[in-house]
Amino acid sequence: MPIQEPKSQESLIELDPDLRMEDSDLPLEISNERTCECKPSHINCLTAKEWLKNQLGVWRFNYESRDIRDKSVHPATFPISLARRVIEQFTHQGQLVLDPFVGSGTTLLAAQDSNRNALGFDLSSDYVRLSRDRISQQSLIHPAVQLAVQDDARNIPMYISEESISLIVTSPPYANLLNRKRKNKSRRDRNNGQLGKVEQYSQDPRDLGTMPLHTYTENMGVIFESLLPLLRKKAHCVVNVPDMWWENQRITIHVSLIEEFRKRGFELRNTIIWDRTNIVNRIGIFGWPSNYITMGTTFEYLLDFWRPE
């Protein structure tokens, strides 16, 4: 199914010229060369002890003061520590990281902490400004560059040369599963400020978060197939997604994406579980006593693909 252009342009997010790059400046000149002294055969700068910790298939993270937890600022953020751990596992200092759905800029902050160059793209001018503001507040300890650009992820190949990206890491929209009023059935305190709210990023027809699962999956495939030539061979692509419950059915977003990415030329290397039980408070009794349902709020998937050699 081809991607259809919206019939009306009135609902489209207008791209701010101050947040885009001029065509004459493309592709962007941003370094992807190692600045560390690691051996050529090493895939990262980690010690053996750090590597061993990452070998475990279940990861846990904590939020810090710089993390955004306010859903009125952004409805679906992940911890800086998560992005930093992925970045440090699959890249060297100085290499280039891409987040095609940068949102609040968490990936850019983690790259800044880790001395990696990074590019982030988003349709929303508000999120791009938020990203730029967050990375500008950090002290410039490292020479690496982090940029946030307002544009559709489908246009990323205009900005980046082939085989220049050492890692893609992102938490994309979850199809249209946030595009509904919250019922908070899984929360012990249902009226927690989110009840009845729609927490979708936008209503722009290009926004993946407005699409049903099959359309969303195909659009994700189109976008990531266009990103594949930008990745270095054997460079990784890590996608953070949960599954969802809808009308008493489990919506397996992670299965759909695995199948789609494989069709587009990616190879699945690892499935990592993000154990969120330490950061989820006051879970309600959901489904008891007749319908057993594992709570999606307590874990998510980190799908680790790479570009085959």
mmCIF file of C-alpha atoms in Angstrom:
data_model
loop_
_atom_site.group_PDB
_atom_site.id
_atom_site.type_symbol
_atom_site.label_atom_id
_atom_site.label_comp_id
_atom_site.label_asym_id
_atom_site.label_seq_id
_atom_site.Cartn_x
_atom_site.Cartn_y
_atom_site.Cartn_z
ATOM 1 C CA MET A 1 0.000 0.000 0.000
ATOM 2 C CA PRO A 2 1.576 3.347 -1.020
ATOM 3 C CA ILE A 3 1.773 6.219 1.451
ATOM 4 C CA GLN A 4 -1.133 8.514 0.660
ATOM 5 C CA GLU A 5 -0.815 12.266 0.820
ATOM 6 C CA PRO A 6 -3.441 13.884 3.056
ATOM 7 C CA LYS A 7 -6.395 15.393 1.173
ATOM 8 C CA SER A 8 -6.285 18.618 3.159
ATOM 9 C CA GLN A 9 -3.149 20.513 4.097
ATOM 10 C CA GLU A 10 -4.827 22.469 6.913
ATOM 11 C CA SER A 11 -3.941 19.922 9.600
ATOM 12 C CA LEU A 12 -0.305 19.565 8.560
ATOM 13 C CA ILE A 13 2.379 20.781 10.903
ATOM 14 C CA GLU A 14 4.129 23.699 9.268
ATOM 15 C CA LEU A 15 7.881 23.299 9.111
ATOM 16 C CA ASP A 16 9.683 26.229 10.672
ATOM 17 C CA PRO A 17 12.511 27.434 8.372
ATOM 18 C CA ASP A 18 14.582 28.288 11.451
ATOM 19 C CA LEU A 19 14.494 24.633 12.527
ATOM 20 C CA ARG A 20 15.326 23.107 9.144
ATOM 21 C CA MET A 21 18.496 23.153 7.110
ATOM 22 C CA GLU A 22 18.944 24.929 3.797
ATOM 23 C CA ASP A 23 19.143 22.644 0.766
ATOM 24 C CA SER A 24 22.551 24.140 0.010
ATOM 25 C CA ASP A 25 23.815 22.827 3.365
ATOM 26 C CA LEU A 26 22.837 19.208 2.599
ATOM 27 C CA PRO A 27 24.057 16.648 3.237
ATOM 28 C CA LEU A 28 25.115 17.842 6.659
ATOM 29 C CA GLU A 29 28.802 17.815 7.450
ATOM 30 C CA ILE A 30 28.990 16.084 10.808
ATOM 31 C CA SER A 31 31.789 13.799 11.878
ATOM 32 C CA ASN A 32 31.448 10.058 12.347
ATOM 33 C CA GLU A 33 35.082 9.268 13.096
ATOM 34 C CA ARG A 34 36.253 7.644 16.322
ATOM 35 C CA THR A 35 37.950 9.989 18.759
ATOM 36 C CA CYS A 36 38.845 7.230 21.232
ATOM 37 C CA GLU A 37 41.948 5.051 21.298
ATOM 38 C CA CYS A 38 40.162 1.683 21.242
ATOM 39 C CA LYS A 39 41.498 -1.174 19.153
ATOM 40 C CA PRO A 40 40.047 -1.345 15.617
ATOM 41 C CA SER A 41 38.364 -4.681 16.326
ATOM 42 C CA HIS A 42 36.381 -3.310 19.309
ATOM 43 C CA ILE A 43 32.761 -2.297 18.687
ATOM 44 C CA ASN A 44 32.614 0.084 21.665
ATOM 45 C CA CYS A 45 34.642 1.666 24.443
ATOM 46 C CA LEU A 46 33.269 -0.508 27.257
ATOM 47 C CA THR A 47 35.324 -2.434 29.769
ATOM 48 C CA ALA A 48 34.791 -6.182 30.133
ATOM 49 C CA LYS A 49 32.820 -5.559 33.348
ATOM 50 C CA GLU A 50 30.491 -3.083 31.636
ATOM 51 C CA TRP A 51 30.053 -5.443 28.677
ATOM 52 C CA LEU A 52 29.111 -8.300 31.012
ATOM 53 C CA LYS A 53 26.315 -6.241 32.576
ATOM 54 C CA ASN A 54 24.867 -5.465 29.149
ATOM 55 C CA GLN A 55 24.875 -9.154 28.192
ATOM 56 C CA LEU A 56 21.925 -9.752 30.498
ATOM 57 C CA GLY A 57 18.677 -9.840 28.530
ATOM 58 C CA VAL A 58 16.731 -7.766 31.057
ATOM 59 C CA TRP A 59 17.754 -4.139 31.620
ATOM 60 C CA ARG A 60 16.552 -1.747 34.311
ATOM 61 C CA PHE A 61 16.937 2.018 34.499
ATOM 62 C CA ASN A 62 16.254 4.919 36.817
ATOM 63 C CA TYR A 63 15.148 8.427 35.987
ATOM 64 C CA GLU A 64 17.253 11.443 36.952
ATOM 65 C CA SER A 65 16.498 15.108 37.511
ATOM 66 C CA ARG A 66 17.121 15.976 33.835
ATOM 67 C CA ASP A 67 14.516 13.460 32.635
ATOM 68 C CA ILE A 68 11.080 14.730 31.606
ATOM 69 C CA ARG A 69 8.268 12.973 33.484
ATOM 70 C CA ASP A 70 5.512 15.535 32.856
ATOM 71 C CA LYS A 71 3.209 14.073 30.184
ATOM 72 C CA SER A 72 1.908 17.521 29.300
ATOM 73 C CA VAL A 73 5.437 18.284 28.025
ATOM 74 C CA HIS A 74 5.804 14.965 26.176
ATOM 75 C CA PRO A 75 3.496 11.925 26.495
ATOM 76 C CA ALA A 76 6.064 9.126 26.093
ATOM 77 C CA THR A 77 9.645 9.703 27.201
ATOM 78 C CA PHE A 78 12.329 7.171 28.092
ATOM 79 C CA PRO A 79 15.201 7.677 30.565
ATOM 80 C CA ILE A 80 18.459 9.311 29.533
ATOM 81 C CA SER A 81 20.195 6.318 31.129
ATOM 82 C CA LEU A 82 18.482 3.971 28.646
ATOM 83 C CA ALA A 83 19.632 5.899 25.590
ATOM 84 C CA ARG A 84 23.126 6.307 27.039
ATOM 85 C CA ARG A 85 23.481 2.582 27.694
ATOM 86 C CA VAL A 86 22.443 1.715 24.134
ATOM 87 C CA ILE A 87 24.763 4.360 22.682
ATOM 88 C CA GLU A 88 27.736 3.213 24.725
ATOM 89 C CA GLN A 89 27.077 -0.441 23.829
ATOM 90 C CA PHE A 90 27.048 0.041 20.072
ATOM 91 C CA THR A 91 29.299 3.023 19.293
ATOM 92 C CA HIS A 92 32.664 4.603 19.983
ATOM 93 C CA GLN A 93 33.243 8.170 21.082
ATOM 94 C CA GLY A 94 33.009 10.526 18.123
ATOM 95 C CA GLN A 95 30.750 8.320 16.013
ATOM 96 C CA LEU A 96 27.343 9.416 14.722
ATOM 97 C CA VAL A 97 24.008 8.471 16.300
ATOM 98 C CA LEU A 98 20.601 9.058 14.687
ATOM 99 C CA ASP A 99 17.162 9.341 16.293
ATOM 100 C CA PRO A 100 14.515 9.707 13.554
ATOM 101 C CA PHE A 101 11.772 10.478 16.134
ATOM 102 C CA VAL A 102 13.703 12.580 18.609
ATOM 103 C CA GLY A 103 10.753 13.894 20.634
ATOM 104 C CA SER A 104 11.991 15.603 23.783
ATOM 105 C CA GLY A 105 15.657 15.132 22.841
ATOM 106 C CA THR A 106 16.613 12.369 25.276
ATOM 107 C CA THR A 107 18.840 10.621 22.721
ATOM 108 C CA LEU A 108 20.699 13.877 22.021
ATOM 109 C CA LEU A 109 21.341 14.407 25.735
ATOM 110 C CA ALA A 110 22.652 10.852 26.100
ATOM 111 C CA ALA A 111 24.910 11.341 23.078
ATOM 112 C CA GLN A 112 26.182 14.583 24.570
ATOM 113 C CA ASP A 113 26.977 12.812 27.843
ATOM 114 C CA SER A 114 28.800 10.070 25.924
ATOM 115 C CA ASN A 115 30.781 12.300 23.543
ATOM 116 C CA ARG A 116 28.963 11.057 20.449
ATOM 117 C CA ASN A 117 27.799 13.167 17.529
ATOM 118 C CA ALA A 118 24.046 12.913 17.040
ATOM 119 C CA LEU A 119 21.185 14.001 14.801
ATOM 120 C CA GLY A 120 17.522 14.010 15.814
ATOM 121 C CA PHE A 121 14.477 14.664 13.629
ATOM 122 C CA ASP A 122 10.876 15.439 14.522
ATOM 123 C CA LEU A 123 7.777 16.800 12.812
ATOM 124 C CA SER A 124 6.950 19.000 15.801
ATOM 125 C CA SER A 125 8.626 22.399 16.046
ATOM 126 C CA ASP A 126 7.787 22.433 19.776
ATOM 127 C CA TYR A 127 9.698 19.193 20.360
ATOM 128 C CA VAL A 128 12.657 20.343 18.272
ATOM 129 C CA ARG A 129 12.843 23.575 20.277
ATOM 130 C CA LEU A 130 12.580 21.551 23.498
ATOM 131 C CA SER A 131 15.412 19.280 22.315
ATOM 132 C CA ARG A 132 17.613 22.216 21.404
ATOM 133 C CA ASP A 133 16.917 23.907 24.716
ATOM 134 C CA ARG A 134 17.809 20.784 26.706
ATOM 135 C CA ILE A 135 21.135 20.162 24.965
ATOM 136 C CA SER A 136 22.062 23.859 25.164
ATOM 137 C CA GLN A 137 21.750 23.795 28.953
ATOM 138 C CA GLN A 138 24.550 21.255 29.363
ATOM 139 C CA SER A 139 28.148 22.271 29.893
ATOM 140 C CA LEU A 140 30.258 21.762 26.772
ATOM 141 C CA ILE A 141 32.650 19.185 28.208
ATOM 142 C CA HIS A 142 32.896 17.152 24.999
ATOM 143 C CA PRO A 143 33.591 18.376 21.458
ATOM 144 C CA ALA A 144 30.902 16.204 19.827
ATOM 145 C CA VAL A 145 27.951 17.921 18.114
ATOM 146 C CA GLN A 146 24.242 17.227 18.624
ATOM 147 C CA LEU A 147 21.612 18.712 16.299
ATOM 148 C CA ALA A 148 17.805 18.664 16.304
ATOM 149 C CA VAL A 149 16.062 19.294 12.980
ATOM 150 C CA GLN A 150 12.382 19.733 12.215
ATOM 151 C CA ASP A 151 11.498 17.509 9.296
ATOM 152 C CA ASP A 152 9.677 14.350 8.335
ATOM 153 C CA ALA A 153 11.694 11.182 8.997
ATOM 154 C CA ARG A 154 11.069 10.231 5.370
ATOM 155 C CA ASN A 155 13.401 13.072 4.332
ATOM 156 C CA ILE A 156 16.377 12.039 6.471
ATOM 157 C CA PRO A 157 18.358 10.563 3.522
ATOM 158 C CA MET A 158 18.698 14.125 2.151
ATOM 159 C CA TYR A 159 20.660 15.108 5.258
ATOM 160 C CA ILE A 160 23.086 12.223 5.762
ATOM 161 C CA SER A 161 25.611 10.484 3.540
ATOM 162 C CA GLU A 162 25.496 6.725 3.049
ATOM 163 C CA GLU A 163 27.283 4.484 5.578
ATOM 164 C CA SER A 164 27.941 7.369 7.959
ATOM 165 C CA ILE A 165 25.643 6.373 10.855
ATOM 166 C CA SER A 166 27.007 4.051 13.534
ATOM 167 C CA LEU A 167 23.741 3.657 15.470
ATOM 168 C CA ILE A 168 20.041 4.370 15.135
ATOM 169 C CA VAL A 169 18.237 4.460 18.465
ATOM 170 C CA THR A 170 14.670 5.640 18.895
ATOM 171 C CA SER A 171 11.347 5.260 20.629
ATOM 172 C CA PRO A 172 8.857 5.808 17.793
ATOM 173 C CA PRO A 173 5.137 6.535 18.058
ATOM 174 C CA TYR A 174 3.109 3.424 18.894
ATOM 175 C CA ALA A 175 0.661 3.483 15.956
ATOM 176 C CA ASN A 176 -2.652 5.087 16.971
ATOM 177 C CA LEU A 177 -2.743 3.422 20.366
ATOM 178 C CA LEU A 178 -2.170 6.702 22.234
ATOM 179 C CA ASN A 179 -4.754 8.420 20.027
ATOM 180 C CA ARG A 180 -7.668 7.643 22.354
ATOM 181 C CA LYS A 181 -8.968 8.804 25.706
ATOM 182 C CA ARG A 182 -7.134 7.277 28.649
ATOM 183 C CA LYS A 183 -9.229 4.924 30.811
ATOM 184 C CA ASN A 184 -6.442 4.110 33.304
ATOM 185 C CA LYS A 185 -7.850 0.660 34.068
ATOM 186 C CA SER A 186 -4.375 -0.522 35.023
ATOM 187 C CA ARG A 187 -3.904 2.240 37.607
ATOM 188 C CA ARG A 188 -4.904 1.961 41.224
ATOM 189 C CA ASP A 189 -5.451 5.714 41.195
ATOM 190 C CA ARG A 190 -7.406 6.113 37.954
ATOM 191 C CA ASN A 191 -8.022 9.855 38.299
ATOM 192 C CA ASN A 192 -4.325 10.785 38.225
ATOM 193 C CA GLY A 193 -4.489 13.739 35.864
ATOM 194 C CA GLN A 194 -4.376 11.549 32.738
ATOM 195 C CA LEU A 195 -7.883 10.072 32.936
ATOM 196 C CA GLY A 196 -9.932 10.920 29.854
ATOM 197 C CA LYS A 197 -7.055 12.643 28.056
ATOM 198 C CA VAL A 198 -5.742 11.937 24.559
ATOM 199 C CA GLU A 199 -1.944 11.925 24.786
ATOM 200 C CA GLN A 200 -1.167 11.778 21.087
ATOM 201 C CA TYR A 201 1.713 13.892 19.756
ATOM 202 C CA SER A 202 -0.345 15.546 17.004
ATOM 203 C CA GLN A 203 -3.174 14.985 14.536
ATOM 204 C CA ASP A 204 -0.956 15.544 11.502
ATOM 205 C CA PRO A 205 -1.793 12.802 8.944
ATOM 206 C CA ARG A 206 1.948 12.215 8.477
ATOM 207 C CA ASP A 207 2.319 11.455 12.188
ATOM 208 C CA LEU A 208 2.804 7.699 12.657
ATOM 209 C CA GLY A 209 0.843 7.988 15.883
ATOM 210 C CA THR A 210 -2.376 8.630 13.962
ATOM 211 C CA MET A 211 -2.193 5.425 11.907
ATOM 212 C CA PRO A 212 -3.778 1.989 12.497
ATOM 213 C CA LEU A 213 -1.269 -0.773 13.115
ATOM 214 C CA HIS A 214 -1.002 -2.165 9.572
ATOM 215 C CA THR A 215 -0.530 1.297 8.019
ATOM 216 C CA TYR A 216 1.867 2.298 10.786
ATOM 217 C CA THR A 217 3.950 -0.848 10.298
ATOM 218 C CA GLU A 218 4.250 -0.318 6.562
ATOM 219 C CA ASN A 219 5.203 3.340 6.997
ATOM 220 C CA MET A 220 7.839 2.366 9.562
ATOM 221 C CA GLY A 221 9.171 -0.118 7.020
ATOM 222 C CA VAL A 222 9.367 2.541 4.316
ATOM 223 C CA ILE A 223 11.199 4.954 6.612
ATOM 224 C CA PHE A 224 13.706 2.439 7.942
ATOM 225 C CA GLU A 225 14.375 0.904 4.529
ATOM 226 C CA SER A 226 15.444 4.405 3.443
ATOM 227 C CA LEU A 227 17.701 4.638 6.517
ATOM 228 C CA LEU A 228 19.391 1.273 5.944
ATOM 229 C CA PRO A 229 21.929 2.572 3.353
ATOM 230 C CA LEU A 230 22.898 5.333 5.797
ATOM 231 C CA LEU A 231 24.005 2.771 8.381
ATOM 232 C CA ARG A 232 27.504 1.373 8.329
ATOM 233 C CA LYS A 233 27.610 -2.361 7.708
ATOM 234 C CA LYS A 234 27.022 -4.265 10.968
ATOM 235 C CA ALA A 235 25.900 -1.030 12.641
ATOM 236 C CA HIS A 236 22.954 -1.432 14.987
ATOM 237 C CA CYS A 237 19.423 -0.062 15.060
ATOM 238 C CA VAL A 238 17.624 -0.235 18.417
ATOM 239 C CA VAL A 239 13.879 0.441 18.582
ATOM 240 C CA ASN A 240 12.030 0.795 21.899
ATOM 241 C CA VAL A 241 8.372 -0.322 21.703
ATOM 242 C CA PRO A 242 5.753 -1.803 24.030
ATOM 243 C CA ASP A 243 2.792 -3.991 23.232
ATOM 244 C CA MET A 244 -0.677 -2.673 24.000
ATOM 245 C CA TRP A 245 -4.122 -3.914 24.936
ATOM 246 C CA TRP A 246 -7.035 -2.781 22.768
ATOM 247 C CA GLU A 247 -10.608 -4.062 23.105
ATOM 248 C CA ASN A 248 -9.343 -7.024 25.163
ATOM 249 C CA GLN A 249 -6.772 -7.990 22.516
ATOM 250 C CA ARG A 250 -3.000 -7.843 22.759
ATOM 251 C CA ILE A 251 -1.612 -5.608 19.992
ATOM 252 C CA THR A 252 1.854 -7.012 19.326
ATOM 253 C CA ILE A 253 3.650 -3.989 17.916
ATOM 254 C CA HIS A 254 7.045 -5.587 18.483
ATOM 255 C CA VAL A 255 6.127 -8.652 16.388
ATOM 256 C CA SER A 256 4.825 -6.477 13.544
ATOM 257 C CA LEU A 257 8.001 -4.401 13.503
ATOM 258 C CA ILE A 258 10.315 -7.431 13.609
ATOM 259 C CA GLU A 259 8.576 -8.947 10.586
ATOM 260 C CA GLU A 260 8.534 -5.639 8.695
ATOM 261 C CA PHE A 261 12.174 -4.770 9.389
ATOM 262 C CA ARG A 262 13.292 -8.218 8.255
ATOM 263 C CA LYS A 263 11.433 -7.707 4.982
ATOM 264 C CA ARG A 264 13.265 -4.398 4.554
ATOM 265 C CA GLY A 265 16.747 -5.882 4.939
ATOM 266 C CA PHE A 266 17.473 -5.626 8.680
ATOM 267 C CA GLU A 267 18.588 -8.594 10.757
ATOM 268 C CA LEU A 268 17.260 -9.030 14.286
ATOM 269 C CA ARG A 269 20.181 -9.595 16.651
ATOM 270 C CA ASN A 270 18.753 -9.321 20.168
ATOM 271 C CA THR A 271 15.515 -8.752 22.039
ATOM 272 C CA ILE A 272 16.115 -6.931 25.314
ATOM 273 C CA ILE A 273 13.405 -6.500 27.942
ATOM 274 C CA TRP A 274 13.251 -3.104 29.624
ATOM 275 C CA ASP A 275 12.037 -3.990 33.126
ATOM 276 C CA ARG A 276 10.060 -0.927 34.281
ATOM 277 C CA THR A 277 8.750 -2.306 37.578
ATOM 278 C CA ASN A 278 11.046 -0.053 39.596
ATOM 279 C CA ILE A 279 9.551 3.115 38.058
ATOM 280 C CA VAL A 280 5.850 2.165 37.879
ATOM 281 C CA ASN A 281 3.826 3.151 40.928
ATOM 282 C CA ARG A 282 0.493 1.883 42.251
ATOM 283 C CA ILE A 283 -0.485 -0.658 39.599
ATOM 284 C CA GLY A 284 -4.159 -1.599 39.716
ATOM 285 C CA ILE A 285 -5.510 -5.153 39.735
ATOM 286 C CA PHE A 286 -6.257 -5.575 36.049
ATOM 287 C CA GLY A 287 -8.274 -8.581 34.818
ATOM 288 C CA TRP A 288 -8.694 -10.293 38.194
ATOM 289 C CA PRO A 289 -10.152 -12.832 38.777
ATOM 290 C CA SER A 290 -11.128 -14.105 35.324
ATOM 291 C CA ASN A 291 -8.823 -12.568 32.689
ATOM 292 C CA TYR A 292 -5.026 -12.868 33.125
ATOM 293 C CA ILE A 293 -3.199 -9.962 31.482
ATOM 294 C CA THR A 294 0.480 -9.060 31.908
ATOM 295 C CA MET A 295 0.736 -5.323 32.383
ATOM 296 C CA GLY A 296 2.444 -3.562 29.477
ATOM 297 C CA THR A 297 3.307 -0.671 31.773
ATOM 298 C CA THR A 298 5.770 -2.910 33.628
ATOM 299 C CA PHE A 299 7.988 -3.843 30.662
ATOM 300 C CA GLU A 300 8.857 -2.805 27.110
ATOM 301 C CA TYR A 301 11.025 -4.197 24.317
ATOM 302 C CA LEU A 302 14.348 -2.971 22.982
ATOM 303 C CA LEU A 303 14.545 -4.548 19.527
ATOM 304 C CA ASP A 304 18.167 -4.688 18.393
ATOM 305 C CA PHE A 305 18.673 -4.997 14.626
ATOM 306 C CA TRP A 306 21.717 -4.416 12.484
ATOM 307 C CA ARG A 307 22.583 -3.905 8.817
ATOM 308 C CA PRO A 308 23.961 -7.244 7.597
ATOM 309 C CA GLU A 309 27.424 -7.221 6.094
#
